[in-house]
């Protein structure tokens, strides 16, 4: 149970959810009871509350049950300081975009949504009732999990291309990038840019302590003067291929289903508060450098790239879209995104994979005051021993440091 159930969650509210907006007098459903519990542990979600509501109801003399997920904003002022455009997107995604997308492709890998009596509150099916589970953000995801994500993303991305041709206004209205956008409020830019630079400086400091990486430290430090602008520019729309995408596809923003042997069989993409409309590679590199396991980044990235291109192009053809993305174009795009890859690895990866719960307010105050580097806590001895050295070798192996020495 939760400490305090929101006052608006009552039998009338839940009746409207289950009937698509019909009240108790007009519906054939009578809610008899419900139970509310918290959904996620700390550290997996910062901007919203997620509650599981198990509803028992009667319809035509038959007792049934339905488990719902109710998502609503925390009202956290610190989150608002960090993401000024984060909170308007997701209701529009489910209420406006998704119905059109399902007309194009009725098997999108996203959860089913229910009618919500309150406009900024989202009601979703409880995927755990169907056997879906969330991965461990600290352990990261193996190849089978990554493969399912790449396939699901390719299908989701291709569908958005088709939707854009019919309803460009709907797509662009929800493509509000809350992280790397030229339209962010100045206060948000200051915080995001500060976090990025402090993460890079912390990475450079640790690189300088290891003899064989000292040359990389210089590359990283040299990037800090203009890397924010470069990363923002890389996330804008391009002339080749733009798709609607999750801006922050990390482990808690997806759920997986397994067979009896523990093998992954299905995936659902979650959380569409942060979406953008640009190159699909932007979201893919975020996933790779925050959520893919070390083994995947070291040995199987090319395999994932081929899978993505094959599925994307097949789906685009199926949907009568002329756009295509070749494997060579994919590789070139990844190289172009080297500044973003470095930034993600330096300031997202350490905190996202840490067992610590990020204290948003404290982090923001530290950045604004400039008194210390908030990443010192994440770049501790355990992180450097278990993750940092392998991460640096992976960045080097993918040519990130080499690409950054050639400004352009």
mmCIF file of C-alpha atoms in Angstrom:
data_model
loop_
_atom_site.group_PDB
_atom_site.id
_atom_site.type_symbol
_atom_site.label_atom_id
_atom_site.label_comp_id
_atom_site.label_asym_id
_atom_site.label_seq_id
_atom_site.Cartn_x
_atom_site.Cartn_y
_atom_site.Cartn_z
ATOM 1 C CA UNK A 1 0.000 0.000 0.000
ATOM 2 C CA UNK A 2 0.970 3.646 -0.322
ATOM 3 C CA UNK A 3 1.082 6.088 2.573
ATOM 4 C CA UNK A 4 -1.584 8.326 1.074
ATOM 5 C CA UNK A 5 -3.857 7.394 -1.832
ATOM 6 C CA UNK A 6 -4.649 10.448 -4.003
ATOM 7 C CA UNK A 7 -8.144 11.672 -3.203
ATOM 8 C CA UNK A 8 -9.246 11.465 -6.835
ATOM 9 C CA UNK A 9 -8.681 7.689 -7.032
ATOM 10 C CA UNK A 10 -12.088 6.382 -6.077
ATOM 11 C CA UNK A 11 -14.716 4.011 -7.454
ATOM 12 C CA UNK A 12 -16.204 6.644 -9.760
ATOM 13 C CA UNK A 13 -12.793 7.496 -11.236
ATOM 14 C CA UNK A 14 -11.976 3.832 -11.835
ATOM 15 C CA UNK A 15 -15.380 3.178 -13.398
ATOM 16 C CA UNK A 16 -14.711 5.906 -15.946
ATOM 17 C CA UNK A 17 -11.293 4.399 -16.697
ATOM 18 C CA UNK A 18 -12.688 0.921 -17.323
ATOM 19 C CA UNK A 19 -15.698 2.042 -19.380
ATOM 20 C CA UNK A 20 -13.992 4.604 -21.574
ATOM 21 C CA UNK A 21 -15.738 7.538 -19.937
ATOM 22 C CA UNK A 22 -19.167 6.150 -19.054
ATOM 23 C CA UNK A 23 -20.237 6.992 -15.524
ATOM 24 C CA UNK A 24 -21.736 4.553 -13.050
ATOM 25 C CA UNK A 25 -25.312 5.305 -14.116
ATOM 26 C CA UNK A 26 -24.668 4.531 -17.788
ATOM 27 C CA UNK A 27 -22.148 1.695 -17.507
ATOM 28 C CA UNK A 28 -22.688 -1.988 -16.838
ATOM 29 C CA UNK A 29 -19.648 -2.062 -14.550
ATOM 30 C CA UNK A 30 -19.812 -1.676 -10.800
ATOM 31 C CA UNK A 31 -16.475 -1.313 -8.993
ATOM 32 C CA UNK A 32 -16.691 -3.150 -5.692
ATOM 33 C CA UNK A 33 -13.172 -2.549 -4.324
ATOM 34 C CA UNK A 34 -9.643 -1.512 -5.235
ATOM 35 C CA UNK A 35 -6.147 -1.677 -3.768
ATOM 36 C CA UNK A 36 -3.370 0.846 -4.403
ATOM 37 C CA UNK A 37 0.374 0.191 -4.123
ATOM 38 C CA UNK A 38 3.610 1.899 -5.224
ATOM 39 C CA UNK A 39 5.202 0.543 -8.378
ATOM 40 C CA UNK A 40 8.871 1.466 -8.650
ATOM 41 C CA UNK A 41 11.737 1.576 -6.153
ATOM 42 C CA UNK A 42 13.663 4.855 -5.755
ATOM 43 C CA UNK A 43 16.137 5.614 -8.534
ATOM 44 C CA UNK A 44 14.054 4.268 -11.408
ATOM 45 C CA UNK A 45 11.758 7.248 -11.854
ATOM 46 C CA UNK A 46 12.101 10.895 -10.829
ATOM 47 C CA UNK A 47 9.428 13.010 -12.489
ATOM 48 C CA UNK A 48 6.296 10.915 -11.928
ATOM 49 C CA UNK A 49 4.491 8.792 -9.391
ATOM 50 C CA UNK A 50 3.595 5.330 -10.613
ATOM 51 C CA UNK A 51 0.874 3.484 -8.761
ATOM 52 C CA UNK A 52 -0.550 0.014 -9.307
ATOM 53 C CA UNK A 53 -4.308 -0.139 -8.740
ATOM 54 C CA UNK A 54 -5.950 -3.566 -8.592
ATOM 55 C CA UNK A 55 -9.636 -3.151 -9.313
ATOM 56 C CA UNK A 56 -12.347 -5.702 -8.591
ATOM 57 C CA UNK A 57 -15.597 -5.048 -10.430
ATOM 58 C CA UNK A 58 -18.882 -6.703 -11.324
ATOM 59 C CA UNK A 59 -20.297 -6.874 -14.826
ATOM 60 C CA UNK A 60 -23.555 -8.655 -15.567
ATOM 61 C CA UNK A 61 -23.288 -10.630 -12.364
ATOM 62 C CA UNK A 62 -19.735 -11.784 -13.082
ATOM 63 C CA UNK A 63 -16.885 -10.661 -10.847
ATOM 64 C CA UNK A 64 -13.696 -9.685 -12.685
ATOM 65 C CA UNK A 65 -10.473 -7.830 -11.945
ATOM 66 C CA UNK A 66 -8.192 -5.443 -13.780
ATOM 67 C CA UNK A 67 -4.785 -4.187 -12.744
ATOM 68 C CA UNK A 68 -4.026 -0.617 -13.847
ATOM 69 C CA UNK A 69 -0.948 1.574 -13.743
ATOM 70 C CA UNK A 70 -1.692 5.206 -12.914
ATOM 71 C CA UNK A 71 1.001 7.736 -13.754
ATOM 72 C CA UNK A 72 0.951 11.352 -12.655
ATOM 73 C CA UNK A 73 3.464 14.125 -12.032
ATOM 74 C CA UNK A 74 5.271 14.399 -8.737
ATOM 75 C CA UNK A 75 5.077 18.186 -8.735
ATOM 76 C CA UNK A 76 8.780 18.165 -7.891
ATOM 77 C CA UNK A 77 10.027 21.721 -8.437
ATOM 78 C CA UNK A 78 13.591 20.455 -8.835
ATOM 79 C CA UNK A 79 12.566 18.288 -11.790
ATOM 80 C CA UNK A 80 10.787 21.277 -13.315
ATOM 81 C CA UNK A 81 14.012 23.245 -13.083
ATOM 82 C CA UNK A 82 15.753 20.504 -15.021
ATOM 83 C CA UNK A 83 13.085 19.740 -17.632
ATOM 84 C CA UNK A 84 10.916 22.715 -18.501
ATOM 85 C CA UNK A 85 9.047 20.932 -21.329
ATOM 86 C CA UNK A 86 8.821 17.429 -19.939
ATOM 87 C CA UNK A 87 5.256 17.364 -18.699
ATOM 88 C CA UNK A 88 3.053 18.184 -21.691
ATOM 89 C CA UNK A 89 4.067 15.374 -24.007
ATOM 90 C CA UNK A 90 2.949 12.005 -22.677
ATOM 91 C CA UNK A 91 -0.827 12.572 -22.414
ATOM 92 C CA UNK A 92 -0.755 13.831 -26.017
ATOM 93 C CA UNK A 93 1.278 10.809 -27.028
ATOM 94 C CA UNK A 94 -1.377 8.413 -25.736
ATOM 95 C CA UNK A 95 -4.440 10.497 -26.614
ATOM 96 C CA UNK A 96 -3.471 11.903 -30.017
ATOM 97 C CA UNK A 97 -0.451 10.163 -31.502
ATOM 98 C CA UNK A 98 -0.988 6.544 -30.472
ATOM 99 C CA UNK A 99 -4.518 6.175 -31.917
ATOM 100 C CA UNK A 100 -3.184 7.292 -35.315
ATOM 101 C CA UNK A 101 -0.099 5.092 -35.011
ATOM 102 C CA UNK A 102 -2.228 2.049 -34.217
ATOM 103 C CA UNK A 103 -4.195 2.647 -37.421
ATOM 104 C CA UNK A 104 -0.899 2.299 -39.283
ATOM 105 C CA UNK A 105 0.463 -0.572 -37.189
ATOM 106 C CA UNK A 106 -1.820 -2.267 -34.665
ATOM 107 C CA UNK A 107 1.023 -4.244 -33.068
ATOM 108 C CA UNK A 108 3.203 -1.459 -31.727
ATOM 109 C CA UNK A 109 5.358 -2.597 -28.762
ATOM 110 C CA UNK A 110 3.778 -0.181 -26.262
ATOM 111 C CA UNK A 111 1.309 -0.738 -23.401
ATOM 112 C CA UNK A 112 -2.426 -0.366 -23.890
ATOM 113 C CA UNK A 113 -3.843 2.846 -22.486
ATOM 114 C CA UNK A 114 -7.201 3.430 -20.802
ATOM 115 C CA UNK A 115 -9.471 6.445 -20.712
ATOM 116 C CA UNK A 116 -8.373 9.013 -18.138
ATOM 117 C CA UNK A 117 -10.944 11.338 -16.523
ATOM 118 C CA UNK A 118 -8.130 13.802 -15.733
ATOM 119 C CA UNK A 119 -6.207 15.137 -18.728
ATOM 120 C CA UNK A 120 -2.668 15.069 -17.308
ATOM 121 C CA UNK A 121 -2.995 11.642 -15.692
ATOM 122 C CA UNK A 122 -2.175 8.519 -17.676
ATOM 123 C CA UNK A 123 -3.854 5.145 -17.183
ATOM 124 C CA UNK A 124 -2.069 2.092 -18.600
ATOM 125 C CA UNK A 125 -2.426 -1.649 -18.508
ATOM 126 C CA UNK A 126 -0.330 -3.382 -15.865
ATOM 127 C CA UNK A 127 2.212 -5.274 -17.928
ATOM 128 C CA UNK A 128 3.381 -7.254 -14.927
ATOM 129 C CA UNK A 129 0.003 -9.011 -14.961
ATOM 130 C CA UNK A 130 1.044 -10.397 -18.362
ATOM 131 C CA UNK A 131 4.441 -11.496 -17.093
ATOM 132 C CA UNK A 132 6.515 -8.482 -18.110
ATOM 133 C CA UNK A 133 9.394 -7.479 -15.860
ATOM 134 C CA UNK A 134 11.804 -4.557 -15.671
ATOM 135 C CA UNK A 135 15.544 -5.086 -16.037
ATOM 136 C CA UNK A 136 18.169 -4.111 -13.487
ATOM 137 C CA UNK A 137 19.623 -0.729 -14.452
ATOM 138 C CA UNK A 138 22.778 -1.422 -12.436
ATOM 139 C CA UNK A 139 23.529 -4.729 -14.171
ATOM 140 C CA UNK A 140 22.697 -3.482 -17.682
ATOM 141 C CA UNK A 141 21.176 -5.602 -20.475
ATOM 142 C CA UNK A 142 22.631 -8.576 -22.344
ATOM 143 C CA UNK A 143 22.454 -9.145 -26.091
ATOM 144 C CA UNK A 144 19.022 -10.798 -26.169
ATOM 145 C CA UNK A 145 17.465 -7.873 -24.290
ATOM 146 C CA UNK A 146 19.270 -5.372 -26.543
ATOM 147 C CA UNK A 147 18.153 -7.231 -29.667
ATOM 148 C CA UNK A 148 14.516 -6.967 -28.599
ATOM 149 C CA UNK A 149 14.961 -3.252 -27.929
ATOM 150 C CA UNK A 150 16.532 -2.625 -31.353
ATOM 151 C CA UNK A 151 13.763 -4.537 -33.131
ATOM 152 C CA UNK A 152 11.013 -2.780 -31.167
ATOM 153 C CA UNK A 153 12.616 0.608 -31.793
ATOM 154 C CA UNK A 154 12.917 -0.067 -35.526
ATOM 155 C CA UNK A 155 9.193 -0.902 -35.690
ATOM 156 C CA UNK A 156 8.251 2.108 -33.576
ATOM 157 C CA UNK A 157 10.466 4.423 -35.636
ATOM 158 C CA UNK A 158 9.237 3.174 -39.014
ATOM 159 C CA UNK A 159 5.622 3.557 -37.918
ATOM 160 C CA UNK A 160 6.283 7.178 -36.961
ATOM 161 C CA UNK A 161 7.544 7.895 -40.485
ATOM 162 C CA UNK A 162 4.205 6.723 -41.873
ATOM 163 C CA UNK A 163 2.228 8.680 -39.272
ATOM 164 C CA UNK A 164 4.217 11.834 -40.044
ATOM 165 C CA UNK A 165 3.214 11.677 -43.705
ATOM 166 C CA UNK A 166 -0.464 11.820 -42.688
ATOM 167 C CA UNK A 167 -0.290 13.900 -39.512
ATOM 168 C CA UNK A 168 2.948 15.896 -39.322
ATOM 169 C CA UNK A 169 1.371 18.321 -36.852
ATOM 170 C CA UNK A 170 0.630 15.560 -34.339
ATOM 171 C CA UNK A 171 4.163 14.193 -34.513
ATOM 172 C CA UNK A 172 5.921 17.534 -34.205
ATOM 173 C CA UNK A 173 3.621 18.671 -31.385
ATOM 174 C CA UNK A 174 4.891 15.886 -29.109
ATOM 175 C CA UNK A 175 8.491 15.882 -30.333
ATOM 176 C CA UNK A 176 9.630 18.198 -27.555
ATOM 177 C CA UNK A 177 13.175 17.172 -26.677
ATOM 178 C CA UNK A 178 13.592 18.074 -22.986
ATOM 179 C CA UNK A 179 17.333 17.391 -22.913
ATOM 180 C CA UNK A 180 19.178 18.417 -26.100
ATOM 181 C CA UNK A 181 17.069 21.175 -27.627
ATOM 182 C CA UNK A 182 17.757 24.684 -28.875
ATOM 183 C CA UNK A 183 14.444 25.731 -27.342
ATOM 184 C CA UNK A 184 15.184 24.858 -23.724
ATOM 185 C CA UNK A 185 14.746 27.561 -21.139
ATOM 186 C CA UNK A 186 18.010 29.289 -20.283
ATOM 187 C CA UNK A 187 17.881 27.980 -16.720
ATOM 188 C CA UNK A 188 17.563 24.390 -17.984
ATOM 189 C CA UNK A 189 20.418 24.845 -20.444
ATOM 190 C CA UNK A 190 22.623 26.076 -17.614
ATOM 191 C CA UNK A 191 21.927 22.968 -15.541
ATOM 192 C CA UNK A 192 22.155 20.419 -18.370
ATOM 193 C CA UNK A 193 25.288 21.987 -19.789
ATOM 194 C CA UNK A 194 26.796 22.167 -16.325
ATOM 195 C CA UNK A 195 26.068 18.487 -15.700
ATOM 196 C CA UNK A 196 27.588 17.507 -19.019
ATOM 197 C CA UNK A 197 30.766 19.502 -18.476
ATOM 198 C CA UNK A 198 31.216 18.346 -14.884
ATOM 199 C CA UNK A 199 30.760 14.736 -15.983
ATOM 200 C CA UNK A 200 33.382 15.215 -18.699
ATOM 201 C CA UNK A 201 35.790 16.912 -16.315
ATOM 202 C CA UNK A 202 35.403 14.088 -13.823
ATOM 203 C CA UNK A 203 36.067 11.573 -16.596
ATOM 204 C CA UNK A 204 39.169 13.530 -17.672
ATOM 205 C CA UNK A 205 40.431 13.619 -14.089
ATOM 206 C CA UNK A 206 40.146 9.837 -13.772
ATOM 207 C CA UNK A 207 41.752 9.324 -17.188
ATOM 208 C CA UNK A 208 44.754 11.387 -16.108
ATOM 209 C CA UNK A 209 45.368 8.976 -13.235
ATOM 210 C CA UNK A 210 45.946 6.063 -15.641
ATOM 211 C CA UNK A 211 49.101 6.327 -17.732
ATOM 212 C CA UNK A 212 47.793 4.681 -20.882
ATOM 213 C CA UNK A 213 44.711 6.937 -20.915
ATOM 214 C CA UNK A 214 46.356 10.308 -20.354
ATOM 215 C CA UNK A 215 46.117 11.224 -24.041
ATOM 216 C CA UNK A 216 42.375 10.620 -23.875
ATOM 217 C CA UNK A 217 42.141 12.963 -20.902
ATOM 218 C CA UNK A 218 43.427 15.798 -23.053
ATOM 219 C CA UNK A 219 40.886 15.017 -25.771
ATOM 220 C CA UNK A 220 38.045 15.067 -23.259
ATOM 221 C CA UNK A 221 39.150 18.340 -21.674
ATOM 222 C CA UNK A 222 39.489 19.983 -25.072
ATOM 223 C CA UNK A 223 35.892 19.049 -25.857
ATOM 224 C CA UNK A 224 34.329 20.790 -22.893
ATOM 225 C CA UNK A 225 34.386 24.269 -24.437
ATOM 226 C CA UNK A 226 31.944 23.504 -27.247
ATOM 227 C CA UNK A 227 30.578 20.009 -26.721
ATOM 228 C CA UNK A 228 27.155 21.190 -25.504
ATOM 229 C CA UNK A 229 26.470 23.098 -28.724
ATOM 230 C CA UNK A 230 27.748 20.207 -30.819
ATOM 231 C CA UNK A 231 25.543 17.677 -29.055
ATOM 232 C CA UNK A 232 22.462 19.921 -29.318
ATOM 233 C CA UNK A 233 23.063 20.390 -33.058
ATOM 234 C CA UNK A 234 23.453 16.648 -33.568
ATOM 235 C CA UNK A 235 19.999 16.062 -32.091
ATOM 236 C CA UNK A 236 18.180 18.384 -34.496
ATOM 237 C CA UNK A 237 16.203 17.211 -37.514
ATOM 238 C CA UNK A 238 18.289 16.136 -40.512
ATOM 239 C CA UNK A 239 17.813 15.896 -44.269
ATOM 240 C CA UNK A 240 17.977 12.092 -44.458
ATOM 241 C CA UNK A 241 15.667 10.347 -41.983
ATOM 242 C CA UNK A 242 13.760 11.643 -38.965
ATOM 243 C CA UNK A 243 11.626 9.541 -36.631
ATOM 244 C CA UNK A 244 9.664 9.991 -33.446
ATOM 245 C CA UNK A 245 11.706 8.382 -30.687
ATOM 246 C CA UNK A 246 12.191 8.037 -26.966
ATOM 247 C CA UNK A 247 14.746 10.636 -25.963
ATOM 248 C CA UNK A 248 15.791 8.632 -22.894
ATOM 249 C CA UNK A 249 15.506 4.891 -23.638
ATOM 250 C CA UNK A 250 17.264 3.434 -20.608
ATOM 251 C CA UNK A 251 16.528 0.214 -18.746
ATOM 252 C CA UNK A 252 13.571 1.386 -16.587
ATOM 253 C CA UNK A 253 11.799 2.691 -19.706
ATOM 254 C CA UNK A 254 11.087 -0.785 -21.064
ATOM 255 C CA UNK A 255 9.786 -4.115 -19.796
ATOM 256 C CA UNK A 256 10.517 -7.655 -20.966
ATOM 257 C CA UNK A 257 8.594 -10.911 -21.037
ATOM 258 C CA UNK A 258 10.261 -14.306 -20.597
ATOM 259 C CA UNK A 259 9.517 -17.966 -21.286
ATOM 260 C CA UNK A 260 9.813 -20.750 -18.722
ATOM 261 C CA UNK A 261 13.527 -21.085 -19.427
ATOM 262 C CA UNK A 262 14.120 -17.385 -18.718
ATOM 263 C CA UNK A 263 14.648 -16.414 -22.360
ATOM 264 C CA UNK A 264 13.378 -13.011 -23.506
ATOM 265 C CA UNK A 265 10.325 -13.350 -25.727
ATOM 266 C CA UNK A 266 8.826 -9.841 -25.921
ATOM 267 C CA UNK A 267 9.353 -6.190 -25.012
ATOM 268 C CA UNK A 268 7.190 -3.149 -24.377
ATOM 269 C CA UNK A 269 8.564 0.389 -24.613
ATOM 270 C CA UNK A 270 7.542 2.682 -21.758
ATOM 271 C CA UNK A 271 7.637 6.347 -20.841
ATOM 272 C CA UNK A 272 7.002 8.857 -23.592
ATOM 273 C CA UNK A 273 7.435 12.025 -21.563
ATOM 274 C CA UNK A 274 10.684 12.678 -23.390
ATOM 275 C CA UNK A 275 10.317 12.336 -27.156
ATOM 276 C CA UNK A 276 12.101 13.942 -30.071
ATOM 277 C CA UNK A 277 11.848 13.939 -33.867
ATOM 278 C CA UNK A 278 15.281 13.502 -35.424
ATOM 279 C CA UNK A 279 17.739 10.799 -36.500
ATOM 280 C CA UNK A 280 16.849 7.428 -34.940
ATOM 281 C CA UNK A 281 20.519 6.976 -34.061
ATOM 282 C CA UNK A 282 20.159 9.600 -31.318
ATOM 283 C CA UNK A 283 18.005 7.318 -29.190
ATOM 284 C CA UNK A 284 19.971 4.197 -30.091
ATOM 285 C CA UNK A 285 23.295 5.591 -28.889
ATOM 286 C CA UNK A 286 21.649 6.731 -25.645
ATOM 287 C CA UNK A 287 20.457 3.174 -25.063
ATOM 288 C CA UNK A 288 23.795 1.600 -25.991
ATOM 289 C CA UNK A 289 25.882 3.808 -23.718
ATOM 290 C CA UNK A 290 23.532 3.733 -20.722
ATOM 291 C CA UNK A 291 21.912 0.308 -20.781
ATOM 292 C CA UNK A 292 23.757 -2.237 -22.946
ATOM 293 C CA UNK A 293 26.134 -4.556 -21.112
ATOM 294 C CA UNK A 294 29.886 -4.300 -21.475
ATOM 295 C CA UNK A 295 29.923 -7.535 -23.473
ATOM 296 C CA UNK A 296 27.432 -6.134 -25.977
ATOM 297 C CA UNK A 297 29.413 -2.919 -26.470
ATOM 298 C CA UNK A 298 32.635 -4.880 -26.843
ATOM 299 C CA UNK A 299 31.524 -7.694 -29.122
ATOM 300 C CA UNK A 300 28.073 -7.354 -30.692
ATOM 301 C CA UNK A 301 27.291 -3.791 -31.711
ATOM 302 C CA UNK A 302 27.674 -4.456 -35.432
ATOM 303 C CA UNK A 303 25.183 -7.315 -35.158
ATOM 304 C CA UNK A 304 22.668 -4.998 -33.490
ATOM 305 C CA UNK A 305 23.234 -2.338 -36.149
ATOM 306 C CA UNK A 306 22.490 -4.818 -38.947
ATOM 307 C CA UNK A 307 19.369 -6.047 -37.160
ATOM 308 C CA UNK A 308 18.068 -2.514 -36.750
ATOM 309 C CA UNK A 309 18.639 -1.554 -40.391
ATOM 310 C CA UNK A 310 17.059 -4.763 -41.693
ATOM 311 C CA UNK A 311 13.935 -4.447 -39.529
ATOM 312 C CA UNK A 312 13.567 -0.699 -40.091
ATOM 313 C CA UNK A 313 13.865 -0.940 -43.870
ATOM 314 C CA UNK A 314 11.525 -3.933 -44.077
ATOM 315 C CA UNK A 315 8.910 -2.115 -42.011
ATOM 316 C CA UNK A 316 9.271 1.075 -44.052
ATOM 317 C CA UNK A 317 8.699 -0.936 -47.225
ATOM 318 C CA UNK A 318 5.684 -2.664 -45.683
ATOM 319 C CA UNK A 319 4.206 0.742 -44.799
ATOM 320 C CA UNK A 320 4.832 2.098 -48.328
ATOM 321 C CA UNK A 321 7.431 4.599 -47.137
ATOM 322 C CA UNK A 322 10.285 5.366 -49.527
ATOM 323 C CA UNK A 323 12.805 6.274 -46.817
ATOM 324 C CA UNK A 324 15.637 3.837 -46.116
ATOM 325 C CA UNK A 325 18.724 3.665 -43.896
ATOM 326 C CA UNK A 326 21.669 1.639 -45.173
ATOM 327 C CA UNK A 327 24.165 -0.022 -42.884
ATOM 328 C CA UNK A 328 26.892 2.276 -44.222
ATOM 329 C CA UNK A 329 24.777 5.335 -43.434
ATOM 330 C CA UNK A 330 24.142 3.916 -39.983
ATOM 331 C CA UNK A 331 27.871 3.531 -39.332
ATOM 332 C CA UNK A 332 28.630 7.035 -40.605
ATOM 333 C CA UNK A 333 25.877 8.425 -38.395
ATOM 334 C CA UNK A 334 27.276 6.697 -35.321
ATOM 335 C CA UNK A 335 30.688 8.227 -36.008
ATOM 336 C CA UNK A 336 29.135 11.665 -36.402
ATOM 337 C CA UNK A 337 27.477 11.249 -33.011
ATOM 338 C CA UNK A 338 30.827 10.761 -31.236
ATOM 339 C CA UNK A 339 30.443 13.975 -29.153
ATOM 340 C CA UNK A 340 27.047 12.771 -27.924
ATOM 341 C CA UNK A 341 28.385 9.289 -27.189
ATOM 342 C CA UNK A 342 31.197 10.723 -25.084
ATOM 343 C CA UNK A 343 28.809 13.028 -23.223
ATOM 344 C CA UNK A 344 26.341 10.209 -22.501
ATOM 345 C CA UNK A 345 29.125 7.927 -21.303
ATOM 346 C CA UNK A 346 30.605 10.639 -19.095
ATOM 347 C CA UNK A 347 27.557 12.110 -17.381
ATOM 348 C CA UNK A 348 24.616 9.759 -17.835
ATOM 349 C CA UNK A 349 26.199 6.314 -17.547
ATOM 350 C CA UNK A 350 27.866 6.694 -14.107
ATOM 351 C CA UNK A 351 24.706 7.926 -12.371
ATOM 352 C CA UNK A 352 22.220 5.744 -14.257
ATOM 353 C CA UNK A 353 24.065 2.519 -13.398
ATOM 354 C CA UNK A 354 24.832 3.517 -9.809
ATOM 355 C CA UNK A 355 22.940 1.875 -6.927
ATOM 356 C CA UNK A 356 22.760 5.332 -5.335
ATOM 357 C CA UNK A 357 19.528 7.270 -5.616
ATOM 358 C CA UNK A 358 20.304 10.605 -7.240
ATOM 359 C CA UNK A 359 19.419 13.569 -5.051
ATOM 360 C CA UNK A 360 18.140 15.867 -7.775
ATOM 361 C CA UNK A 361 17.913 18.993 -5.628
ATOM 362 C CA UNK A 362 21.398 18.576 -4.229
ATOM 363 C CA UNK A 363 22.858 17.936 -7.679
ATOM 364 C CA UNK A 364 21.195 21.006 -9.177
ATOM 365 C CA UNK A 365 22.318 23.227 -6.313
ATOM 366 C CA UNK A 366 25.886 21.966 -6.656
ATOM 367 C CA UNK A 367 25.901 22.770 -10.373
ATOM 368 C CA UNK A 368 24.386 26.222 -9.866
ATOM 369 C CA UNK A 369 26.737 27.095 -7.019
ATOM 370 C CA UNK A 370 29.830 25.607 -8.647
ATOM 371 C CA UNK A 371 31.194 24.571 -5.262
ATOM 372 C CA UNK A 372 32.143 20.998 -6.158
ATOM 373 C CA UNK A 373 31.731 18.334 -8.821
ATOM 374 C CA UNK A 374 28.615 16.208 -8.167
ATOM 375 C CA UNK A 375 30.117 13.392 -10.239
ATOM 376 C CA UNK A 376 32.918 12.725 -7.778
ATOM 377 C CA UNK A 377 30.512 10.485 -5.863
ATOM 378 C CA UNK A 378 29.729 8.423 -8.948
ATOM 379 C CA UNK A 379 33.310 8.141 -10.187
ATOM 380 C CA UNK A 380 34.304 6.349 -6.992
ATOM 381 C CA UNK A 381 36.764 3.472 -6.621
ATOM 382 C CA UNK A 382 34.128 0.808 -7.222
ATOM 383 C CA UNK A 383 32.877 2.421 -10.449
ATOM 384 C CA UNK A 384 36.387 2.957 -11.772
ATOM 385 C CA UNK A 385 37.364 -0.620 -10.992
ATOM 386 C CA UNK A 386 34.246 -2.345 -12.308
ATOM 387 C CA UNK A 387 33.068 -0.121 -15.139
ATOM 388 C CA UNK A 388 35.286 2.819 -15.999
ATOM 389 C CA UNK A 389 38.280 1.086 -17.577
ATOM 390 C CA UNK A 390 36.070 -1.125 -19.729
ATOM 391 C CA UNK A 391 33.955 1.861 -20.728
ATOM 392 C CA UNK A 392 37.013 3.823 -21.844
ATOM 393 C CA UNK A 393 38.307 0.878 -23.863
ATOM 394 C CA UNK A 394 34.910 0.587 -25.530
ATOM 395 C CA UNK A 395 34.878 4.273 -26.436
ATOM 396 C CA UNK A 396 38.359 3.925 -27.870
ATOM 397 C CA UNK A 397 37.434 0.759 -29.727
ATOM 398 C CA UNK A 398 34.483 2.523 -31.359
ATOM 399 C CA UNK A 399 36.760 5.357 -32.495
ATOM 400 C CA UNK A 400 35.108 8.009 -30.327
ATOM 401 C CA UNK A 401 38.326 9.647 -29.127
ATOM 402 C CA UNK A 402 39.813 9.602 -32.611
ATOM 403 C CA UNK A 403 36.699 11.234 -34.093
ATOM 404 C CA UNK A 404 36.735 13.959 -31.433
ATOM 405 C CA UNK A 405 40.253 15.011 -32.334
ATOM 406 C CA UNK A 406 38.912 16.043 -35.727
ATOM 407 C CA UNK A 407 36.575 18.946 -35.044
ATOM 408 C CA UNK A 408 33.780 19.488 -37.460
#
